Amino acid sequence: MKIALVGATGLVGGVMRKVLEERGYGDCTFIPAASSRSVGKEVQFAGKSYKVVSVEDAIAQRPDIAIFSAGSGPSLQYAPLFAEQGTVVVDNSSAWRSDPDKPLVVPEINGDVITAHDKIIANPNCSTIQMVMALAPLHKRYRIKRIVVSTYQSITGTGMKAVQQLRDERAGVPADKVYPYQIDMNLFPHGGTFEENGYTTEEMKLLNETRKILRDPEIAVTSTVVRVPVTGGHSEAVNVEFYEEFDLEEVRRLLAEMPGVVLQDDPAHNVYPMPLFAEGKDEVFVGRVRRDESQPKTLNLWVVADNLRKGAATNAVQIAQWVEARFL
Ligand code: A2P
């Protein structure tokens, strides 16, 4: 296997290196690529040092798989060039997610949509991945009518510069701001950019990507995305209304049986998911499972996952594993 990693020097790129190694790709021919600023720098992978190359050089080496985590611009520019020569691209940016011809995949839910002809496969947004992981088994059983979700998103979702901003603010040294405001001791209801309808791009992803992954264009989703001064993962308060009546014990059983989901729900002993414990883990943690007593057929959940892991690197590598097992 020859694997290129575009964005190898970034925050997600670093976790991707780790996850690739953990999942048995330590012996692959590894091609780390990044922007021209990083060409020639060294990155570590599976106990060895590798020199970062340009994306053009990575294309010339004709890898079997190219995993992208370098933002939408490079994905739009370079993914088709890899795809043209037969490389399968797994793209972590939002560049291809809403393209009806490109699969948008969470392997545990809809890996089966990938065909041998797909050369660009989109990795969903971190907030969407963890939410649909919890909701997919419930959708199958009771069919979702409407979701109301508020997110509490880790700054790691914005990359290395955001982590540096928080560190600098904490240390009391002048910080380069990637956010419009101080993030330490603060939070803001602003993820992505504002659209004409008043929602942000991150909020609209929760609607459009959920419909595509759960294969139900009628699901209604309304969301508020909040950035919080946390590094371990994203948390979500999810209120979900179903068409069918549910049984709370069955809901708990369906969640516990979902591969990749861990039910962490024992309020009497203060057991509920938190980013502090989700950090570095591949699973999606679900707790605070309870009926919404204000409305029939409606459930509340609290969903936490490490956005750099299942929300990004782990899911992307799982897609690569899926493709390798079936099509390479
Ligand atoms: P570089 O380190 O050379 O800037 P993060 O999300 O942590 O900021 O990381 C973004 C990643 O995407 C980095 O590896 C960065 O490389 C890479 N990147 C940014 N722009 C480009 C580009 N035009 N071509 C290739 N890689 C890019």
mmCIF file of C-alpha atoms and ligand atoms in Angstrom:
data_model
loop_
_atom_site.group_PDB
_atom_site.id
_atom_site.type_symbol
_atom_site.label_atom_id
_atom_site.label_comp_id
_atom_site.label_asym_id
_atom_site.label_seq_id
_atom_site.Cartn_x
_atom_site.Cartn_y
_atom_site.Cartn_z
ATOM 1 C CA MET A 1 0.000 0.000 0.000
ATOM 2 C CA LYS A 2 1.154 3.475 -0.896
ATOM 3 C CA ILE A 3 -0.588 6.181 1.127
ATOM 4 C CA ALA A 4 -0.269 9.942 0.673
ATOM 5 C CA LEU A 5 -1.321 12.269 3.480
ATOM 6 C CA VAL A 6 -2.033 15.810 2.276
ATOM 7 C CA GLY A 7 -1.920 18.160 5.250
ATOM 8 C CA ALA A 8 0.501 15.866 7.083
ATOM 9 C CA THR A 9 1.911 18.739 9.181
ATOM 10 C CA GLY A 10 -1.476 19.920 10.498
ATOM 11 C CA LEU A 11 -3.297 19.136 13.716
ATOM 12 C CA VAL A 12 -5.600 16.558 12.098
ATOM 13 C CA GLY A 13 -2.689 15.370 9.938
ATOM 14 C CA GLY A 14 -0.739 14.527 13.098
ATOM 15 C CA VAL A 15 -3.632 12.474 14.488
ATOM 16 C CA MET A 16 -4.035 10.786 11.094
ATOM 17 C CA ARG A 17 -0.410 9.643 11.244
ATOM 18 C CA LYS A 18 -1.087 8.154 14.665
ATOM 19 C CA VAL A 19 -4.342 6.461 13.601
ATOM 20 C CA LEU A 20 -2.781 5.057 10.405
ATOM 21 C CA GLU A 21 -0.031 3.527 12.498
ATOM 22 C CA GLU A 22 -2.491 2.138 15.071
ATOM 23 C CA ARG A 23 -4.547 0.554 12.302
ATOM 24 C CA GLY A 24 -1.703 -1.384 10.769
ATOM 25 C CA TYR A 25 -0.384 0.938 8.068
ATOM 26 C CA GLY A 26 3.013 1.486 9.709
ATOM 27 C CA ASP A 27 4.716 -0.523 6.946
ATOM 28 C CA CYS A 28 3.041 1.223 4.020
ATOM 29 C CA THR A 29 4.909 3.476 1.616
ATOM 30 C CA PHE A 30 4.072 6.736 3.331
ATOM 31 C CA ILE A 31 4.044 10.045 1.436
ATOM 32 C CA PRO A 32 3.500 13.103 3.646
ATOM 33 C CA ALA A 33 2.564 16.252 1.708
ATOM 34 C CA ALA A 34 1.801 19.799 2.790
ATOM 35 C CA SER A 35 2.087 23.355 1.493
ATOM 36 C CA SER A 36 5.277 24.673 -0.092
ATOM 37 C CA ARG A 37 6.106 26.224 3.302
ATOM 38 C CA SER A 38 6.735 22.746 4.729
ATOM 39 C CA VAL A 39 8.461 20.945 1.854
ATOM 40 C CA GLY A 40 11.674 19.353 3.171
ATOM 41 C CA LYS A 41 10.573 19.476 6.832
ATOM 42 C CA GLU A 42 10.486 16.163 8.664
ATOM 43 C CA VAL A 43 7.445 14.440 10.141
ATOM 44 C CA GLN A 44 7.381 11.271 12.201
ATOM 45 C CA PHE A 45 5.415 8.202 11.185
ATOM 46 C CA ALA A 46 5.601 4.740 12.741
ATOM 47 C CA GLY A 47 8.924 5.455 14.402
ATOM 48 C CA LYS A 48 10.587 6.835 11.280
ATOM 49 C CA SER A 49 11.300 10.300 9.923
ATOM 50 C CA TYR A 50 9.856 11.284 6.562
ATOM 51 C CA LYS A 51 10.535 14.399 4.475
ATOM 52 C CA VAL A 52 7.451 16.396 3.546
ATOM 53 C CA VAL A 53 6.922 16.679 -0.220
ATOM 54 C CA SER A 54 4.799 18.972 -2.374
ATOM 55 C CA VAL A 55 1.336 17.808 -3.422
ATOM 56 C CA GLU A 56 2.582 17.630 -7.021
ATOM 57 C CA ASP A 57 5.328 15.207 -5.942
ATOM 58 C CA ALA A 58 2.790 13.132 -4.026
ATOM 59 C CA ILE A 59 0.603 12.873 -7.157
ATOM 60 C CA ALA A 60 3.637 11.827 -9.241
ATOM 61 C CA GLN A 61 4.227 8.904 -6.852
ATOM 62 C CA ARG A 62 0.776 7.486 -7.768
ATOM 63 C CA PRO A 63 -0.389 6.379 -4.311
ATOM 64 C CA ASP A 64 -3.242 3.883 -3.877
ATOM 65 C CA ILE A 65 -4.944 6.164 -1.370
ATOM 66 C CA ALA A 66 -4.593 9.889 -0.623
ATOM 67 C CA ILE A 67 -6.062 11.193 2.600
ATOM 68 C CA PHE A 68 -6.619 14.945 2.586
ATOM 69 C CA SER A 69 -6.816 17.248 5.560
ATOM 70 C CA ALA A 70 -5.607 20.553 4.216
ATOM 71 C CA GLY A 71 -8.820 22.558 3.823
ATOM 72 C CA SER A 72 -11.208 22.946 0.901
ATOM 73 C CA GLY A 73 -8.942 24.912 -1.445
ATOM 74 C CA PRO A 74 -6.245 22.242 -1.811
ATOM 75 C CA SER A 75 -8.940 19.519 -1.972
ATOM 76 C CA LEU A 76 -10.742 21.193 -4.853
ATOM 77 C CA GLN A 77 -7.463 21.790 -6.652
ATOM 78 C CA TYR A 78 -5.671 18.458 -6.139
ATOM 79 C CA ALA A 79 -8.196 15.702 -5.355
ATOM 80 C CA PRO A 80 -9.326 15.412 -9.005
ATOM 81 C CA LEU A 81 -5.678 15.096 -10.111
ATOM 82 C CA PHE A 82 -5.152 12.124 -7.799
ATOM 83 C CA ALA A 83 -8.531 10.648 -8.794
ATOM 84 C CA GLU A 84 -7.812 10.928 -12.542
ATOM 85 C CA GLN A 85 -4.905 8.520 -12.216
ATOM 86 C CA GLY A 86 -6.857 6.039 -10.090
ATOM 87 C CA THR A 87 -5.861 7.081 -6.549
ATOM 88 C CA VAL A 88 -8.769 6.888 -4.118
ATOM 89 C CA VAL A 89 -9.061 10.197 -2.249
ATOM 90 C CA VAL A 90 -10.573 10.352 1.236
ATOM 91 C CA ASP A 91 -11.217 14.022 1.820
ATOM 92 C CA ASN A 92 -11.697 15.546 5.243
ATOM 93 C CA SER A 93 -12.628 19.016 3.964
ATOM 94 C CA SER A 94 -16.125 20.213 3.070
ATOM 95 C CA ALA A 95 -15.167 20.563 -0.622
ATOM 96 C CA TRP A 96 -17.021 17.487 -1.928
ATOM 97 C CA ARG A 97 -19.530 16.658 0.792
ATOM 98 C CA SER A 98 -22.628 18.071 -0.872
ATOM 99 C CA ASP A 99 -21.715 16.833 -4.359
ATOM 100 C CA PRO A 100 -24.460 14.291 -5.170
ATOM 101 C CA ASP A 101 -21.924 12.166 -7.064
ATOM 102 C CA LYS A 102 -19.526 11.843 -4.125
ATOM 103 C CA PRO A 103 -20.286 9.491 -1.230
ATOM 104 C CA LEU A 104 -20.318 11.048 2.249
ATOM 105 C CA VAL A 105 -19.466 8.215 4.575
ATOM 106 C CA VAL A 106 -19.490 7.074 8.173
ATOM 107 C CA PRO A 107 -18.489 3.424 7.641
ATOM 108 C CA GLU A 108 -20.600 2.010 10.504
ATOM 109 C CA ILE A 109 -23.676 3.647 8.965
ATOM 110 C CA ASN A 110 -23.413 3.856 5.177
ATOM 111 C CA GLY A 111 -20.108 2.346 4.027
ATOM 112 C CA ASP A 112 -22.190 0.351 1.534
ATOM 113 C CA VAL A 113 -22.749 3.457 -0.633
ATOM 114 C CA ILE A 114 -19.099 3.316 -1.795
ATOM 115 C CA THR A 115 -18.631 1.617 -5.172
ATOM 116 C CA ALA A 116 -15.500 0.550 -7.055
ATOM 117 C CA HIS A 117 -15.958 3.626 -9.268
ATOM 118 C CA ASP A 118 -15.770 6.174 -6.450
ATOM 119 C CA LYS A 119 -12.415 7.921 -6.480
ATOM 120 C CA ILE A 120 -13.280 10.848 -4.178
ATOM 121 C CA ILE A 121 -15.003 9.983 -0.907
ATOM 122 C CA ALA A 122 -15.955 12.726 1.523
ATOM 123 C CA ASN A 123 -15.400 12.481 5.266
ATOM 124 C CA PRO A 124 -18.254 14.291 7.060
ATOM 125 C CA ASN A 125 -17.960 17.235 9.423
ATOM 126 C CA CYS A 126 -16.875 16.307 12.952
ATOM 127 C CA SER A 127 -20.109 17.476 14.608
ATOM 128 C CA THR A 128 -22.213 15.535 12.124
ATOM 129 C CA ILE A 129 -20.231 12.295 12.521
ATOM 130 C CA GLN A 130 -20.712 12.024 16.274
ATOM 131 C CA MET A 131 -24.375 13.006 16.094
ATOM 132 C CA VAL A 132 -25.312 10.503 13.376
ATOM 133 C CA MET A 133 -23.339 7.743 15.111
ATOM 134 C CA ALA A 134 -25.746 8.100 18.034
ATOM 135 C CA LEU A 135 -28.854 8.692 15.932
ATOM 136 C CA ALA A 136 -28.456 6.128 13.127
ATOM 137 C CA PRO A 137 -29.712 3.092 15.089
ATOM 138 C CA LEU A 138 -32.597 5.148 16.497
ATOM 139 C CA HIS A 139 -33.516 6.465 13.040
ATOM 140 C CA LYS A 140 -33.670 2.928 11.715
ATOM 141 C CA ARG A 141 -36.062 1.877 14.467
ATOM 142 C CA TYR A 142 -38.284 4.949 15.076
ATOM 143 C CA ARG A 143 -37.551 7.276 12.080
ATOM 144 C CA ILE A 144 -36.407 10.775 12.954
ATOM 145 C CA LYS A 145 -38.738 13.670 12.246
ATOM 146 C CA ARG A 146 -36.772 16.614 13.654
ATOM 147 C CA ILE A 147 -33.507 17.309 15.469
ATOM 148 C CA VAL A 148 -32.697 20.346 17.619
ATOM 149 C CA VAL A 149 -28.982 20.371 18.415
ATOM 150 C CA SER A 150 -26.669 22.741 20.279
ATOM 151 C CA THR A 151 -22.955 22.046 20.040
ATOM 152 C CA TYR A 152 -20.108 22.879 22.396
ATOM 153 C CA GLN A 153 -17.176 22.602 20.037
ATOM 154 C CA SER A 154 -13.520 22.163 20.869
ATOM 155 C CA ILE A 155 -11.078 24.701 19.481
ATOM 156 C CA THR A 156 -9.012 21.855 17.989
ATOM 157 C CA GLY A 157 -11.583 21.848 15.166
ATOM 158 C CA THR A 158 -10.055 25.113 13.966
ATOM 159 C CA GLY A 159 -6.500 23.695 13.757
ATOM 160 C CA MET A 160 -3.159 24.452 15.348
ATOM 161 C CA LYS A 161 -3.484 28.228 15.294
ATOM 162 C CA ALA A 162 -6.578 28.075 17.463
ATOM 163 C CA VAL A 163 -4.838 25.900 20.048
ATOM 164 C CA GLN A 164 -1.974 28.384 20.056
ATOM 165 C CA GLN A 165 -4.386 31.297 20.554
ATOM 166 C CA LEU A 166 -5.865 29.635 23.655
ATOM 167 C CA ARG A 167 -2.407 28.778 25.032
ATOM 168 C CA ASP A 168 -1.157 32.330 24.512
ATOM 169 C CA GLU A 169 -4.253 33.818 26.140
ATOM 170 C CA ARG A 170 -3.822 31.506 29.132
ATOM 171 C CA ALA A 171 -0.141 32.406 29.404
ATOM 172 C CA GLY A 172 -1.013 36.100 29.214
ATOM 173 C CA VAL A 173 1.176 36.691 26.164
ATOM 174 C CA PRO A 174 -0.038 38.551 23.058
ATOM 175 C CA ALA A 175 -1.965 36.102 20.872
ATOM 176 C CA ASP A 176 -2.428 35.912 17.111
ATOM 177 C CA LYS A 177 -6.192 35.680 16.812
ATOM 178 C CA VAL A 178 -7.796 33.132 14.481
ATOM 179 C CA TYR A 179 -11.109 33.775 16.208
ATOM 180 C CA PRO A 180 -12.741 37.201 16.234
ATOM 181 C CA TYR A 181 -12.631 37.252 20.066
ATOM 182 C CA GLN A 182 -10.717 35.942 23.029
ATOM 183 C CA ILE A 183 -11.635 32.268 23.472
ATOM 184 C CA ASP A 184 -10.163 31.662 26.945
ATOM 185 C CA MET A 185 -12.815 32.217 29.658
ATOM 186 C CA ASN A 186 -15.290 32.814 26.853
ATOM 187 C CA LEU A 187 -17.405 31.105 24.193
ATOM 188 C CA PHE A 188 -19.105 32.316 21.053
ATOM 189 C CA PRO A 189 -22.086 31.166 18.989
ATOM 190 C CA HIS A 190 -20.109 31.307 15.784
ATOM 191 C CA GLY A 191 -18.571 28.357 13.898
ATOM 192 C CA GLY A 192 -17.663 28.879 10.250
ATOM 193 C CA THR A 193 -19.105 31.874 8.427
ATOM 194 C CA PHE A 194 -22.574 33.389 8.525
ATOM 195 C CA GLU A 195 -24.924 32.699 5.632
ATOM 196 C CA GLU A 196 -27.834 34.797 4.382
ATOM 197 C CA ASN A 197 -30.383 32.823 6.436
ATOM 198 C CA GLY A 198 -28.599 33.735 9.686
ATOM 199 C CA TYR A 199 -27.141 30.255 10.214
ATOM 200 C CA THR A 200 -23.428 29.546 9.999
ATOM 201 C CA THR A 201 -21.802 27.172 7.521
ATOM 202 C CA GLU A 202 -21.110 24.738 10.406
ATOM 203 C CA GLU A 203 -24.800 24.785 11.355
ATOM 204 C CA MET A 204 -25.939 24.104 7.785
ATOM 205 C CA LYS A 205 -23.552 21.121 7.587
ATOM 206 C CA LEU A 206 -25.474 19.470 10.435
ATOM 207 C CA LEU A 207 -28.657 19.643 8.323
ATOM 208 C CA ASN A 208 -27.320 18.721 4.897
ATOM 209 C CA GLU A 209 -24.853 16.039 5.944
ATOM 210 C CA THR A 210 -27.286 14.329 8.341
ATOM 211 C CA ARG A 211 -29.847 13.986 5.550
ATOM 212 C CA LYS A 212 -27.268 12.578 3.155
ATOM 213 C CA ILE A 213 -25.710 10.057 5.568
ATOM 214 C CA LEU A 214 -29.019 8.834 7.009
ATOM 215 C CA ARG A 215 -30.487 8.784 3.480
ATOM 216 C CA ASP A 216 -33.574 10.733 4.472
ATOM 217 C CA PRO A 217 -34.068 14.137 2.815
ATOM 218 C CA GLU A 218 -37.076 14.884 5.027
ATOM 219 C CA ILE A 219 -35.268 15.007 8.370
ATOM 220 C CA ALA A 220 -35.559 18.519 9.800
ATOM 221 C CA VAL A 221 -32.532 19.851 11.687
ATOM 222 C CA THR A 222 -32.064 23.162 13.449
ATOM 223 C CA SER A 223 -28.806 23.866 15.242
ATOM 224 C CA THR A 224 -26.688 26.347 17.160
ATOM 225 C CA VAL A 225 -22.928 25.839 16.956
ATOM 226 C CA VAL A 226 -20.937 27.196 19.887
ATOM 227 C CA ARG A 227 -17.144 27.332 20.166
ATOM 228 C CA VAL A 228 -15.937 26.697 23.732
ATOM 229 C CA PRO A 229 -12.450 26.892 25.310
ATOM 230 C CA VAL A 230 -12.058 23.109 25.388
ATOM 231 C CA THR A 231 -9.519 20.872 23.644
ATOM 232 C CA GLY A 232 -10.672 17.282 24.270
ATOM 233 C CA GLY A 233 -13.639 17.005 21.936
ATOM 234 C CA HIS A 234 -17.020 18.257 20.840
ATOM 235 C CA SER A 235 -20.149 17.903 23.002
ATOM 236 C CA GLU A 236 -23.710 18.090 21.737
ATOM 237 C CA ALA A 237 -27.092 18.481 23.402
ATOM 238 C CA VAL A 238 -29.393 16.657 20.992
ATOM 239 C CA ASN A 239 -33.193 16.803 21.128
ATOM 240 C CA VAL A 240 -34.752 14.387 18.664
ATOM 241 C CA GLU A 241 -38.371 13.860 17.722
ATOM 242 C CA PHE A 242 -39.403 10.550 16.119
ATOM 243 C CA TYR A 243 -42.395 9.445 14.053
ATOM 244 C CA GLU A 244 -42.754 6.281 16.145
ATOM 245 C CA GLU A 245 -43.126 5.960 19.912
ATOM 246 C CA PHE A 246 -40.005 4.623 21.619
ATOM 247 C CA ASP A 247 -39.190 2.675 24.726
ATOM 248 C CA LEU A 248 -36.373 4.168 26.806
ATOM 249 C CA GLU A 249 -34.860 0.789 27.670
ATOM 250 C CA GLU A 250 -34.840 -0.177 24.002
ATOM 251 C CA VAL A 251 -33.200 3.167 23.143
ATOM 252 C CA ARG A 252 -30.457 2.401 25.640
ATOM 253 C CA ARG A 253 -30.021 -1.075 24.195
ATOM 254 C CA LEU A 254 -29.852 0.208 20.607
ATOM 255 C CA LEU A 255 -27.222 2.787 21.605
ATOM 256 C CA ALA A 256 -25.177 0.223 23.520
ATOM 257 C CA GLU A 257 -25.276 -2.182 20.553
ATOM 258 C CA MET A 258 -24.198 0.387 17.961
ATOM 259 C CA PRO A 259 -20.571 -0.336 16.947
ATOM 260 C CA GLY A 260 -18.367 2.636 17.868
ATOM 261 C CA VAL A 261 -20.850 4.028 20.416
ATOM 262 C CA VAL A 262 -20.371 3.748 24.177
ATOM 263 C CA LEU A 263 -23.324 4.356 26.478
ATOM 264 C CA GLN A 264 -22.106 6.301 29.513
ATOM 265 C CA ASP A 265 -25.276 6.980 31.401
ATOM 266 C CA ASP A 266 -25.418 6.613 35.167
ATOM 267 C CA PRO A 267 -26.467 10.018 36.493
ATOM 268 C CA ALA A 268 -26.802 8.695 40.063
ATOM 269 C CA HIS A 269 -23.025 8.208 40.081
ATOM 270 C CA ASN A 270 -22.221 11.331 38.032
ATOM 271 C CA VAL A 271 -21.451 9.210 34.991
ATOM 272 C CA TYR A 272 -21.970 11.083 31.729
ATOM 273 C CA PRO A 273 -19.742 11.806 28.734
ATOM 274 C CA MET A 274 -17.222 14.652 28.926
ATOM 275 C CA PRO A 275 -14.495 15.852 26.550
ATOM 276 C CA LEU A 276 -11.898 15.294 29.263
ATOM 277 C CA PHE A 277 -12.508 11.522 29.018
ATOM 278 C CA ALA A 278 -13.286 11.349 25.283
ATOM 279 C CA GLU A 279 -9.946 12.881 24.307
ATOM 280 C CA GLY A 280 -7.723 10.459 22.390
ATOM 281 C CA LYS A 281 -10.498 7.846 22.074
ATOM 282 C CA ASP A 282 -12.125 6.581 18.890
ATOM 283 C CA GLU A 283 -15.597 6.004 20.328
ATOM 284 C CA VAL A 284 -18.614 8.285 20.485
ATOM 285 C CA PHE A 285 -19.918 8.582 24.047
ATOM 286 C CA VAL A 286 -23.637 9.010 24.755
ATOM 287 C CA GLY A 287 -25.346 9.821 28.027
ATOM 288 C CA ARG A 288 -28.106 11.833 29.709
ATOM 289 C CA VAL A 289 -30.592 9.645 27.822
ATOM 290 C CA ARG A 290 -34.037 10.864 28.811
ATOM 291 C CA ARG A 291 -37.493 11.567 27.527
ATOM 292 C CA ASP A 292 -38.387 15.125 26.575
ATOM 293 C CA GLU A 293 -41.409 15.484 28.833
ATOM 294 C CA SER A 294 -42.606 18.608 27.025
ATOM 295 C CA GLN A 295 -43.526 16.751 23.851
ATOM 296 C CA PRO A 296 -44.460 13.162 22.820
ATOM 297 C CA LYS A 297 -42.048 10.814 20.960
ATOM 298 C CA THR A 298 -39.103 13.073 21.768
ATOM 299 C CA LEU A 299 -35.759 12.195 23.330
ATOM 300 C CA ASN A 300 -32.798 14.088 24.801
ATOM 301 C CA LEU A 301 -29.192 12.895 24.480
ATOM 302 C CA TRP A 302 -25.746 14.244 25.319
ATOM 303 C CA VAL A 303 -23.135 13.157 22.766
ATOM 304 C CA VAL A 304 -19.361 13.618 23.133
ATOM 305 C CA ALA A 305 -16.443 12.544 20.914
ATOM 306 C CA ASP A 306 -12.869 13.551 20.190
ATOM 307 C CA ASN A 307 -13.388 15.626 17.052
ATOM 308 C CA LEU A 308 -9.831 14.943 15.868
ATOM 309 C CA ARG A 309 -10.386 11.167 16.196
ATOM 310 C CA LYS A 310 -13.828 9.820 15.193
ATOM 311 C CA GLY A 311 -14.754 13.312 14.010
ATOM 312 C CA ALA A 312 -11.841 13.415 11.540
ATOM 313 C CA ALA A 313 -8.805 11.101 11.468
ATOM 314 C CA THR A 314 -10.346 7.827 12.660
ATOM 315 C CA ASN A 315 -13.350 8.065 10.365
ATOM 316 C CA ALA A 316 -11.113 8.934 7.380
ATOM 317 C CA VAL A 317 -8.791 5.993 8.053
ATOM 318 C CA GLN A 318 -11.812 3.704 8.524
ATOM 319 C CA ILE A 319 -13.003 4.773 5.050
ATOM 320 C CA ALA A 320 -9.544 3.975 3.675
ATOM 321 C CA GLN A 321 -9.685 0.545 5.369
ATOM 322 C CA TRP A 322 -13.150 -0.084 3.910
ATOM 323 C CA VAL A 323 -11.942 0.779 0.412
ATOM 324 C CA GLU A 324 -8.777 -1.279 0.762
ATOM 325 C CA ALA A 325 -10.695 -4.346 1.946
ATOM 326 C CA ARG A 326 -13.203 -4.226 -0.906
ATOM 327 C CA PHE A 327 -11.742 -2.463 -3.916
ATOM 328 C CA LEU A 328 -7.919 -2.457 -3.870
HETATM 329 P P1 A2P B 1 1.536 23.661 6.174
HETATM 330 O O1 A2P B 1 1.918 23.146 7.519
HETATM 331 O O2 A2P B 1 2.641 23.595 5.184
HETATM 332 O O3 A2P B 1 0.849 25.006 6.211
HETATM 333 P P2 A2P B 1 -4.106 22.933 10.431
HETATM 334 O O4 A2P B 1 -5.549 22.589 10.161
HETATM 335 O O5 A2P B 1 -3.601 22.355 11.695
HETATM 336 O O6 A2P B 1 -3.861 24.395 10.310
HETATM 337 O O7 A2P B 1 -3.272 22.213 9.228
HETATM 338 C C1 A2P B 1 -3.522 22.455 7.865
HETATM 339 C C2 A2P B 1 -2.694 21.494 7.012
HETATM 340 O O8 A2P B 1 -2.963 21.742 5.616
HETATM 341 C C3 A2P B 1 -1.194 21.700 7.160
HETATM 342 O O9 A2P B 1 -0.528 20.464 6.997
HETATM 343 C C4 A2P B 1 -0.883 22.629 5.997
HETATM 344 O O10 A2P B 1 0.456 22.608 5.582
HETATM 345 C C5 A2P B 1 -1.762 22.033 4.936
HETATM 346 N N1 A2P B 1 -1.988 22.972 3.835
HETATM 347 C C6 A2P B 1 -2.474 24.229 3.907
HETATM 348 N N2 A2P B 1 -2.535 24.791 2.668
HETATM 349 C C7 A2P B 1 -2.088 23.859 1.794
HETATM 350 C C8 A2P B 1 -1.902 23.815 0.379
HETATM 351 N N3 A2P B 1 -2.205 24.841 -0.409
HETATM 352 N N4 A2P B 1 -1.390 22.689 -0.166
HETATM 353 C C9 A2P B 1 -1.077 21.636 0.615
HETATM 354 N N5 A2P B 1 -1.242 21.595 1.948
HETATM 355 C C10 A2P B 1 -1.725 22.687 2.549
#
